[in-house]
Amino acid sequence: MNERLQTYDAKMKKAFEFLEADYASIRAGRANPHVLDKIRVDYYGTPTPIQQVGNITVPEPRIIQIAPWEKSLIKNIEKAIMASDVGITPSNDGISIRLVFPELTEERRKELVKDVKKKGEDGKVAIRNIRRDGNEAFKKLGKGDVSEDEVKQLEDELQKMTDKFIKDIDKLIDEKTKEILKV
């Protein structure tokens, strides 16, 4: 691959990976530990990822259990979960914290599907913006020491790359939508 295109390929990959991570945090009825990825717990004055202060397990399909390394952290973990947008009230038995995920209602499923599609569209816009930036950079090259044919070839390659990522995003949207509606 042309080194001029590698920069844009890397940016598109990052945008795609960001969307994948965003989708991983969407609750689709089953307990998924990734819904906790963005939660930070106050650990002796330092915001720390919840995965670094305890053991996270999924003992049943709709339950996440968090066993903190230190019992004194239970209150801090509970506070962090309550303050987050997970939308589930933690239950504490003094040793561990349990998050019980309710069955999704039809209305909530439709909401989640809309959210998935919106995030997918945002991802596509990000990819297209990267393409636009690349095309502008290539046009500037055309005014300098690069031939018009070479600029056209770069633009064509960038378009193919863009089409591939857009197709991958569409596939990701379909998979996540099916996962939400299937549960």
Short mmCIF file of C-alpha atoms in Angstrom, two decimals:
data_model
loop_
_atom_site.label_atom_id
_atom_site.label_comp_id
_atom_site.label_asym_id
_atom_site.label_seq_id
_atom_site.Cartn_x
_atom_site.Cartn_y
_atom_site.Cartn_z
CA MET A 1 0.00 0.00 0.00
CA ASN A 2 1.18 3.50 -0.84
CA GLU A 3 2.65 5.23 2.23
CA ARG A 4 0.41 8.25 1.60
CA LEU A 5 -2.63 5.98 1.98
CA GLN A 6 -1.36 4.22 5.10
CA THR A 7 -2.09 7.24 7.29
CA TYR A 8 -5.73 7.29 6.20
CA ASP A 9 -6.04 3.51 6.51
CA ALA A 10 -4.78 3.73 10.11
CA LYS A 11 -7.24 6.54 10.90
CA MET A 12 -10.14 4.56 9.41
CA LYS A 13 -9.13 1.48 11.40
CA LYS A 14 -9.12 3.56 14.59
CA ALA A 15 -12.60 4.93 13.81
CA PHE A 16 -13.86 1.39 13.14
CA GLU A 17 -12.28 0.02 16.34
CA PHE A 18 -13.82 2.86 18.33
CA LEU A 19 -17.25 1.91 16.94
CA GLU A 20 -16.67 -1.76 17.81
CA ALA A 21 -15.75 -0.79 21.38
CA ASP A 22 -18.82 1.42 21.58
CA TYR A 23 -21.02 -1.47 20.43
CA ALA A 24 -19.45 -3.81 22.98
CA SER A 25 -20.75 -1.56 25.75
CA ILE A 26 -24.36 -1.76 24.51
CA ARG A 27 -26.45 -3.99 26.71
CA ALA A 28 -28.30 -6.51 24.56
CA GLY A 29 -30.17 -8.43 27.27
CA ARG A 30 -27.31 -10.71 28.21
CA ALA A 31 -24.81 -9.77 30.86
CA ASN A 32 -21.71 -8.46 29.10
CA PRO A 33 -18.76 -7.36 31.28
CA HIS A 34 -17.88 -4.73 28.65
CA VAL A 35 -20.74 -2.55 29.88
CA LEU A 36 -18.43 -1.77 32.82
CA ASP A 37 -15.44 -0.73 30.66
CA LYS A 38 -15.96 3.02 31.03
CA ILE A 39 -16.65 2.97 34.78
CA ARG A 40 -13.95 4.38 37.04
CA VAL A 41 -13.81 3.66 40.79
CA ASP A 42 -12.27 6.01 43.34
CA TYR A 43 -9.31 3.93 44.53
CA TYR A 44 -7.49 5.90 47.22
CA GLY A 45 -8.17 9.17 45.40
CA THR A 46 -7.34 7.86 41.91
CA PRO A 47 -10.03 7.09 39.30
CA THR A 48 -9.25 3.45 38.41
CA PRO A 49 -10.98 1.15 35.87
CA ILE A 50 -13.35 -1.21 37.63
CA GLN A 51 -11.53 -4.22 36.11
CA GLN A 52 -8.41 -3.26 38.09
CA VAL A 53 -10.07 -3.23 41.52
CA GLY A 54 -11.86 -6.57 41.43
CA ASN A 55 -12.65 -9.81 39.67
CA ILE A 56 -15.56 -9.57 37.22
CA THR A 57 -17.44 -12.76 36.36
CA VAL A 58 -20.68 -13.74 34.63
CA PRO A 59 -22.04 -16.64 36.74
CA GLU A 60 -25.40 -16.66 34.90
CA PRO A 61 -26.47 -15.25 31.51
CA ARG A 62 -28.10 -12.16 33.05
CA ILE A 63 -25.84 -11.54 36.08
CA ILE A 64 -22.46 -9.85 36.42
CA GLN A 65 -20.65 -10.38 39.70
CA ILE A 66 -17.86 -8.10 40.91
CA ALA A 67 -15.64 -9.38 43.72
CA PRO A 68 -13.37 -6.50 44.83
CA TRP A 69 -9.79 -7.27 45.83
CA GLU A 70 -10.35 -5.22 48.99
CA LYS A 71 -13.65 -5.36 50.89
CA SER A 72 -13.37 -1.63 51.67
CA LEU A 73 -13.92 -0.88 47.97
CA ILE A 74 -17.46 -2.27 47.84
CA LYS A 75 -19.07 1.11 48.64
CA ASN A 76 -16.87 2.93 46.08
CA ILE A 77 -17.70 0.39 43.37
CA GLU A 78 -21.41 0.67 44.16
CA LYS A 79 -21.22 4.48 43.97
CA ALA A 80 -19.38 4.35 40.63
CA ILE A 81 -21.97 1.97 39.13
CA MET A 82 -24.87 4.10 40.40
CA ALA A 83 -23.28 7.25 38.91
CA SER A 84 -22.68 5.56 35.53
CA ASP A 85 -25.17 5.18 32.68
CA VAL A 86 -25.40 1.37 33.03
CA GLY A 87 -28.96 1.76 34.31
CA ILE A 88 -28.82 -1.11 36.81
CA THR A 89 -28.91 -0.91 40.59
CA PRO A 90 -26.16 -3.01 42.15
CA SER A 91 -26.92 -5.37 45.03
CA ASN A 92 -24.26 -5.85 47.68
CA ASP A 93 -23.93 -8.88 49.95
CA GLY A 94 -20.86 -7.59 51.83
CA ILE A 95 -18.46 -9.76 49.82
CA SER A 96 -19.37 -9.03 46.22
CA ILE A 97 -21.63 -6.88 44.09
CA ARG A 98 -24.18 -8.34 41.70
CA LEU A 99 -25.73 -6.63 38.71
CA VAL A 100 -28.90 -8.39 37.56
CA PHE A 101 -29.90 -7.47 34.02
CA PRO A 102 -33.65 -7.49 33.43
CA GLU A 103 -35.20 -8.93 30.28
CA LEU A 104 -35.36 -6.33 27.54
CA THR A 105 -38.80 -4.99 26.71
CA GLU A 106 -39.84 -4.58 23.08
CA GLU A 107 -39.67 -0.80 23.51
CA ARG A 108 -36.13 -0.97 24.92
CA ARG A 109 -35.03 -3.25 22.06
CA LYS A 110 -36.30 -0.72 19.52
CA GLU A 111 -34.46 2.04 21.39
CA LEU A 112 -31.24 0.02 21.34
CA VAL A 113 -31.58 -0.69 17.62
CA LYS A 114 -32.04 3.04 16.96
CA ASP A 115 -28.95 3.73 19.09
CA VAL A 116 -26.95 1.11 17.18
CA LYS A 117 -27.96 2.63 13.84
CA LYS A 118 -27.17 6.17 15.01
CA LYS A 119 -23.72 5.14 16.26
CA GLY A 120 -23.16 3.30 12.97
CA GLU A 121 -24.06 6.40 10.98
CA ASP A 122 -21.69 8.46 13.14
CA GLY A 123 -18.97 5.91 12.38
CA LYS A 124 -19.67 6.18 8.64
CA VAL A 125 -19.49 9.98 8.85
CA ALA A 126 -16.12 9.70 10.60
CA ILE A 127 -14.83 7.43 7.81
CA ARG A 128 -16.12 9.80 5.13
CA ASN A 129 -14.49 12.76 6.88
CA ILE A 130 -11.17 10.92 6.78
CA ARG A 131 -11.70 10.31 3.06
CA ARG A 132 -12.44 14.01 2.52
CA ASP A 133 -9.28 15.01 4.37
CA GLY A 134 -7.29 12.56 2.25
CA ASN A 135 -8.74 13.86 -0.99
CA GLU A 136 -7.93 17.44 0.00
CA ALA A 137 -4.36 16.44 0.82
CA PHE A 138 -4.02 14.64 -2.51
CA LYS A 139 -5.32 17.67 -4.42
CA LYS A 140 -2.65 19.80 -2.75
CA LEU A 141 -0.07 17.24 -3.86
CA GLY A 142 -1.38 17.61 -7.41
CA LYS A 143 -0.52 21.29 -7.37
CA GLY A 144 3.05 20.38 -6.47
CA ASP A 145 5.32 17.70 -7.84
CA VAL A 146 2.82 14.82 -8.29
CA SER A 147 1.08 14.09 -11.62
CA GLU A 148 -2.70 14.31 -12.01
CA ASP A 149 -2.82 10.60 -12.87
CA GLU A 150 -1.09 9.72 -9.62
CA VAL A 151 -3.48 11.96 -7.65
CA LYS A 152 -6.45 10.29 -9.36
CA GLN A 153 -5.03 6.86 -8.52
CA LEU A 154 -4.60 7.84 -4.85
CA GLU A 155 -8.15 9.16 -4.72
CA ASP A 156 -9.47 5.93 -6.27
CA GLU A 157 -7.56 3.79 -3.77
CA LEU A 158 -8.84 5.94 -0.89
CA GLN A 159 -12.40 5.52 -2.19
CA LYS A 160 -11.98 1.72 -2.30
CA MET A 161 -10.67 1.80 1.27
CA THR A 162 -13.62 3.96 2.34
CA ASP A 163 -16.11 1.60 0.66
CA LYS A 164 -14.55 -1.37 2.48
CA PHE A 165 -14.85 0.29 5.90
CA ILE A 166 -18.42 1.47 5.22
CA LYS A 167 -19.33 -2.11 4.21
CA ASP A 168 -17.72 -3.41 7.44
CA ILE A 169 -19.71 -0.89 9.49
CA ASP A 170 -22.95 -1.98 7.78
CA LYS A 171 -22.10 -5.59 8.63
CA LEU A 172 -21.40 -4.61 12.25
CA ILE A 173 -24.74 -2.75 12.45
CA ASP A 174 -26.59 -5.81 11.11
CA GLU A 175 -24.86 -8.16 13.57
CA LYS A 176 -25.57 -5.96 16.59
CA THR A 177 -29.18 -5.39 15.49
CA LYS A 178 -29.76 -9.15 15.14
CA GLU A 179 -28.17 -9.73 18.55
CA ILE A 180 -30.53 -7.21 20.17
CA LEU A 181 -33.68 -8.48 18.44
CA LYS A 182 -32.82 -12.16 18.90
CA VAL A 183 -32.34 -12.21 22.65
#
